[in-house]
Coordinates of C-alpha atoms in Angstrom, one line a residue:
M1 CA 0.8 -27.1 1.0
R2 CA -1.2 -25.5 4.0
T3 CA -0.1 -22.0 2.7
A4 CA -1.4 -22.9 -0.7
L5 CA -5.1 -23.8 0.7
I6 CA -5.0 -20.9 3.1
S7 CA -4.6 -18.3 0.4
L8 CA -7.5 -20.0 -1.7
V9 CA -9.7 -19.9 1.3
I10 CA -9.1 -16.2 1.8
V11 CA -9.5 -15.3 -1.9
L12 CA -12.9 -17.4 -1.8
S13 CA -14.1 -16.0 1.5
G14 CA -13.7 -12.4 0.1
C15 CA -16.7 -13.2 -2.2
A16 CA -19.0 -12.1 0.7
T17 CA -17.7 -8.4 0.5
S18 CA -16.1 -8.1 -2.8
Q19 CA -15.8 -10.6 -6.1
P20 CA -12.6 -11.8 -6.9
T21 CA -11.3 -11.0 -10.3
V22 CA -10.9 -14.3 -12.4
I23 CA -7.9 -14.1 -15.1
D24 CA -7.9 -16.9 -17.5
L25 CA -4.2 -17.6 -18.4
T26 CA -4.9 -20.3 -20.9
H27 CA -4.8 -20.2 -24.5
P28 CA -7.5 -21.9 -26.8
I29 CA -6.5 -24.9 -28.6
P30 CA -7.3 -24.8 -32.3
T31 CA -8.8 -28.0 -33.8
F32 CA -9.0 -29.1 -37.4
H33 CA -10.9 -32.0 -39.1
Q34 CA -9.1 -35.2 -39.7
T35 CA -7.6 -36.2 -42.9
A36 CA -9.2 -38.4 -45.3
D37 CA -6.7 -41.5 -44.9
N38 CA -5.9 -41.0 -41.1
P39 CA -8.3 -40.3 -38.3
A40 CA -5.4 -39.1 -36.1
R41 CA -3.9 -36.6 -38.6
P42 CA -5.1 -33.1 -38.8
D43 CA -6.0 -31.6 -42.2
T44 CA -4.9 -27.8 -41.5
S45 CA -6.7 -26.7 -44.4
K46 CA -9.9 -27.4 -42.4
P47 CA -10.1 -25.5 -39.3
W48 CA -13.2 -25.8 -37.0
T49 CA -12.3 -22.2 -35.7
D50 CA -10.7 -19.0 -36.9
L51 CA -8.0 -19.2 -34.3
G52 CA -5.3 -20.4 -36.8
A53 CA -2.4 -22.4 -35.8
Y54 CA 0.5 -22.2 -33.5
P55 CA 4.0 -23.7 -33.1
I56 CA 4.0 -27.2 -31.3
Y57 CA 6.3 -30.0 -31.1
G58 CA 3.8 -32.5 -32.9
E59 CA 0.7 -31.9 -35.2
Q60 CA -2.3 -29.5 -34.4
A61 CA -5.3 -31.0 -32.6
V62 CA -7.7 -33.2 -34.6
L63 CA -11.4 -33.0 -33.6
W64 CA -14.0 -35.4 -35.1
L65 CA -17.7 -35.1 -34.3
R66 CA -20.7 -37.3 -34.9
Q67 CA -24.4 -36.6 -34.1
I68 CA -26.8 -39.1 -32.1
P69 CA -30.1 -38.6 -32.7
T70 CA -33.1 -38.3 -30.2
N71 CA -36.6 -37.5 -30.5
N72 CA -35.8 -33.7 -29.3
G73 CA -33.0 -33.2 -31.6
Y74 CA -29.5 -34.6 -31.4
I75 CA -26.5 -35.2 -29.2
E76 CA -23.0 -33.9 -30.9
S77 CA -20.1 -35.5 -29.4
G78 CA -16.9 -36.9 -30.6
R79 CA -13.0 -37.5 -30.2
V80 CA -10.3 -35.4 -29.7
T81 CA -6.4 -36.3 -30.8
L82 CA -3.9 -34.1 -29.4
W83 CA -0.3 -34.2 -28.1
E84 CA 0.0 -34.3 -24.2
H85 CA 2.0 -30.9 -24.3
Q86 CA -0.1 -29.0 -26.4
G87 CA -1.3 -25.4 -25.8
T88 CA -1.5 -24.2 -22.3
H89 CA -0.1 -27.1 -20.7
L90 CA 1.2 -28.7 -17.6
D91 CA 4.5 -30.8 -17.3
A92 CA 4.4 -33.6 -14.5
P93 CA 7.5 -34.5 -12.8
S94 CA 8.0 -37.5 -14.9
H95 CA 8.4 -35.6 -18.0
F96 CA 12.1 -35.5 -17.9
V97 CA 14.0 -38.6 -17.2
N98 CA 17.4 -37.9 -15.8
N99 CA 20.5 -39.8 -16.8
A100 CA 23.1 -40.5 -13.9
Q101 CA 25.2 -37.7 -15.0
S102 CA 22.2 -35.3 -14.4
Q103 CA 20.6 -36.7 -11.4
E104 CA 21.2 -35.0 -8.1
A105 CA 21.3 -36.3 -4.7
A106 CA 18.3 -33.9 -3.9
G107 CA 16.4 -35.0 -6.7
V108 CA 13.7 -37.9 -6.8
P109 CA 14.8 -41.0 -8.9
P110 CA 12.8 -41.0 -12.2
A111 CA 11.1 -44.4 -11.5
R112 CA 9.4 -42.5 -8.4
R113 CA 8.4 -39.2 -10.0
A114 CA 4.6 -38.3 -10.3
Q115 CA 2.8 -39.1 -13.4
L116 CA 0.3 -36.6 -14.3
H117 CA -2.7 -38.6 -12.7
Q118 CA -0.5 -38.7 -9.4
V119 CA -0.1 -34.8 -8.9
P120 CA -1.7 -34.1 -5.7
A121 CA -4.7 -31.5 -6.1
T122 CA -2.9 -29.4 -3.3
R123 CA -0.1 -28.7 -5.6
L124 CA -2.1 -27.2 -8.4
V125 CA -3.3 -24.4 -6.1
G126 CA -0.8 -21.6 -4.7
P127 CA -0.2 -18.1 -4.1
A128 CA 1.1 -16.2 -7.1
V129 CA 5.0 -14.7 -6.9
E130 CA 5.4 -12.5 -10.1
V131 CA 8.8 -11.9 -11.8
D132 CA 7.9 -9.3 -14.3
I133 CA 10.5 -8.6 -17.3
S134 CA 7.9 -7.6 -19.8
E135 CA 9.3 -3.9 -20.0
R136 CA 12.9 -5.2 -20.5
V137 CA 11.4 -7.4 -23.5
K138 CA 9.8 -4.6 -24.8
R139 CA 12.7 -2.5 -24.8
E140 CA 14.8 -5.3 -27.1
L141 CA 11.9 -5.7 -29.4
A142 CA 11.8 -1.9 -30.1
K143 CA 15.2 -2.6 -31.8
N144 CA 13.4 -4.3 -34.7
G145 CA 10.0 -2.4 -34.7
G146 CA 8.5 -4.4 -31.8
R147 CA 8.9 -7.8 -33.7
P148 CA 11.4 -10.7 -32.6
S149 CA 14.2 -11.4 -34.8
P150 CA 16.0 -14.7 -34.7
D151 CA 19.4 -12.9 -35.4
R152 CA 20.8 -11.8 -32.1
K153 CA 22.6 -9.0 -33.4
I154 CA 19.2 -7.5 -33.9
T155 CA 17.2 -8.7 -30.9
D156 CA 19.1 -10.4 -28.1
F157 CA 17.6 -13.0 -25.8
S158 CA 20.7 -14.9 -25.1
E159 CA 21.9 -15.7 -21.9
T160 CA 24.1 -12.7 -21.5
S161 CA 21.2 -10.4 -22.3
G162 CA 19.4 -8.2 -19.8
A163 CA 15.9 -9.2 -21.2
V164 CA 15.8 -12.7 -19.8
V165 CA 15.0 -13.8 -16.1
T166 CA 18.4 -13.3 -14.5
A167 CA 19.6 -14.7 -10.9
E168 CA 19.0 -11.1 -9.7
D169 CA 15.3 -11.3 -10.6
I170 CA 15.2 -14.4 -8.4
E171 CA 16.8 -12.8 -5.5
R172 CA 14.8 -9.6 -5.3
I173 CA 11.9 -12.1 -4.6
A174 CA 13.4 -14.4 -2.7
E175 CA 11.5 -13.4 0.6
R176 CA 8.3 -14.2 -1.1
I177 CA 9.4 -17.8 -2.1
E178 CA 7.5 -20.2 0.1
D179 CA 6.1 -24.0 0.2
G180 CA 3.5 -24.1 -2.4
A181 CA 3.9 -20.7 -4.2
W182 CA 3.6 -20.5 -7.9
L183 CA 6.5 -18.2 -9.5
V184 CA 4.6 -16.4 -12.5
L185 CA 7.3 -15.4 -15.2
N186 CA 5.7 -12.5 -17.4
L187 CA 7.7 -12.4 -20.4
G188 CA 5.6 -10.5 -22.4
W189 CA 5.7 -13.0 -25.2
S190 CA 2.3 -14.4 -25.4
Q191 CA 1.3 -12.0 -28.1
F192 CA 3.5 -13.9 -30.7
F193 CA 1.6 -17.4 -30.1
F194 CA -1.0 -17.8 -32.8
G195 CA 0.1 -17.5 -36.6
E196 CA 3.0 -19.6 -37.9
S197 CA 3.2 -23.4 -36.8
A198 CA 6.5 -24.4 -37.8
V199 CA 8.7 -24.4 -34.4
P200 CA 11.9 -22.9 -35.3
K201 CA 10.6 -20.3 -37.9
S202 CA 7.8 -19.0 -35.7
P203 CA 8.3 -15.6 -33.8
Y204 CA 6.8 -17.5 -30.9
V205 CA 10.1 -19.8 -30.9
N206 CA 12.1 -17.3 -33.1
G207 CA 14.7 -19.6 -33.9
F208 CA 15.5 -20.4 -30.2
N209 CA 15.9 -16.7 -29.4
H210 CA 13.4 -15.9 -27.1
P211 CA 13.1 -14.8 -23.3
G212 CA 12.9 -17.1 -20.2
M213 CA 15.0 -18.2 -17.4
S214 CA 18.8 -18.2 -17.6
R215 CA 20.8 -20.9 -16.3
R216 CA 21.9 -19.0 -13.4
S217 CA 18.2 -17.8 -12.6
V218 CA 17.3 -21.6 -12.5
D219 CA 20.5 -22.3 -10.3
R220 CA 19.7 -19.0 -7.9
L221 CA 16.1 -20.3 -7.5
I222 CA 17.3 -23.6 -6.2
E223 CA 19.8 -22.0 -4.2
V224 CA 17.0 -19.9 -2.5
M225 CA 14.5 -23.0 -2.0
D226 CA 17.3 -24.8 -0.3
R227 CA 18.6 -21.9 1.9
K228 CA 14.9 -21.5 3.0
K229 CA 14.2 -25.0 3.1
V230 CA 11.1 -24.8 1.0
K231 CA 9.7 -25.8 -2.1
I232 CA 7.4 -24.1 -4.5
S233 CA 4.6 -25.8 -6.4
G234 CA 5.4 -24.5 -10.0
I235 CA 6.5 -22.1 -12.4
I236 CA 4.2 -20.6 -15.2
A237 CA 5.8 -18.8 -18.3
D238 CA 4.3 -17.3 -21.5
N239 CA 6.4 -19.0 -23.9
I240 CA 7.2 -22.6 -25.1
A241 CA 9.5 -23.2 -22.3
I242 CA 10.4 -21.8 -19.0
E243 CA 14.1 -21.2 -20.4
T244 CA 15.3 -18.9 -22.7
G245 CA 15.5 -20.3 -26.3
Q246 CA 19.2 -20.6 -26.0
V247 CA 18.8 -22.6 -22.8
A248 CA 16.1 -24.8 -24.4
H249 CA 17.8 -25.4 -27.6
G250 CA 21.5 -26.2 -25.6
D251 CA 24.9 -26.1 -27.0
D252 CA 24.3 -27.6 -30.4
D253 CA 21.8 -29.6 -32.6
K254 CA 22.5 -32.7 -30.5
R255 CA 20.7 -30.5 -27.5
T256 CA 23.8 -30.7 -25.4
N257 CA 23.1 -29.2 -22.1
A258 CA 19.8 -28.5 -23.2
L259 CA 16.5 -27.4 -20.8
H260 CA 18.6 -26.6 -17.9
G261 CA 15.1 -25.7 -15.8
H262 CA 13.5 -28.9 -16.9
V263 CA 16.7 -31.1 -15.9
R264 CA 17.1 -29.5 -12.6
L265 CA 13.4 -28.2 -11.4
L266 CA 11.3 -31.5 -12.5
Q267 CA 13.4 -33.9 -10.6
R268 CA 12.8 -31.7 -7.3
D269 CA 9.1 -32.0 -8.2
V270 CA 8.7 -28.5 -9.4
L271 CA 5.8 -28.4 -11.6
I272 CA 5.9 -26.5 -15.1
V273 CA 3.2 -24.5 -17.0
E274 CA 3.8 -23.5 -20.5
N275 CA 2.4 -21.3 -23.2
A276 CA 0.3 -19.3 -20.4
T277 CA -1.3 -15.8 -21.5
N278 CA -2.6 -12.6 -19.7
L279 CA 0.4 -12.9 -17.2
D280 CA 0.4 -9.1 -17.6
R281 CA -2.8 -8.8 -15.9
V282 CA -1.7 -11.1 -13.0
A283 CA 1.4 -8.8 -12.6
A284 CA -0.8 -5.9 -12.5
A285 CA -3.3 -7.1 -10.1
S286 CA -0.6 -8.3 -7.8
R287 CA 0.5 -4.6 -7.3
S288 CA -2.3 -3.7 -5.4
G289 CA -3.5 -7.2 -4.2
K290 CA -2.7 -11.0 -4.0
C291 CA -3.5 -13.6 -6.6
T292 CA -4.3 -17.5 -6.3
I293 CA -3.1 -19.6 -9.3
V294 CA -5.4 -22.6 -9.9
V295 CA -4.0 -25.3 -12.3
G296 CA -7.2 -27.1 -13.6
A297 CA -4.7 -30.2 -15.3
V298 CA -6.4 -33.0 -16.8
K299 CA -6.0 -36.3 -14.8
L300 CA -4.4 -38.8 -17.4
G301 CA -3.3 -42.0 -16.4
H302 CA 0.6 -42.3 -16.9
A303 CA 0.8 -39.3 -18.8
T304 CA 4.0 -36.7 -18.7
G305 CA 1.7 -33.7 -19.1
G306 CA -1.4 -32.6 -20.4
P307 CA -3.5 -29.4 -21.5
A308 CA -4.8 -27.3 -18.4
R309 CA -7.2 -24.5 -18.0
V310 CA -5.3 -22.2 -15.6
L311 CA -6.5 -19.3 -13.6
A312 CA -5.6 -16.5 -11.2
L313 CA -8.0 -15.4 -8.7
C314 CA -7.2 -11.9 -7.6
N315 CA -8.4 -9.9 -4.9

């Protein structure tokens, strides 16, 4: 935690001589009018913006506004209905509840895991450690004209593909893994975020054939943390999950062995940010300087996660 705070102080103190670059890693959340019969349901034919929609396990966000008149005009204010894990968001440790089979001796028992309002602010700030596989992903996409195909014979983002985060990728940055760090996975995937809203059909989810962390890379990260006796604060990825689509979905439609990263990392109090964007800019800035991650998570009581404004301060 001390390292995370020191890194933020260094970046901010640099303002006296050079203004840090602020990179917004957050997708906007499109909002829609409510349906006539249900104020919590979105009418996707009546958007408030021209952003479109995006894939989500749930429904698009609803914004209802009212006007409160004054003698100088009126106050516009209303109600937002959205899902916890919507848009760019933070997963709290309580997001996954392990059973006896998956609970590990080194893990925090589910009943003692932090909910969103209990995550310490010091965990939301820390130095960025980048893993950039975007060029490998780009080469795989080039096999289909730059577009993902759910057919792994056309574009392959399975466990055996070279276009995913591997154990070797983690080992290459092992010396930079420290207490309070944020692992930034630039997959080059946020370009597919907006468009089709149906989860399995969208290019973003791509029939669960998308890049992310392989099982072996998750295991290697834990091995490195155990070896060094350190714990990173979290992981950021520009995808719907930190894992590959194959790992996120699991071995079958019953989600057997699904979400390996969630299963092993959340019980170790490692936070997760999903659906990030502009991670390529963090990777580029980090080649000539250092970046500090700031996760502006909503402090919702008892929540398992929530939308977050995520920033990188680079100098």
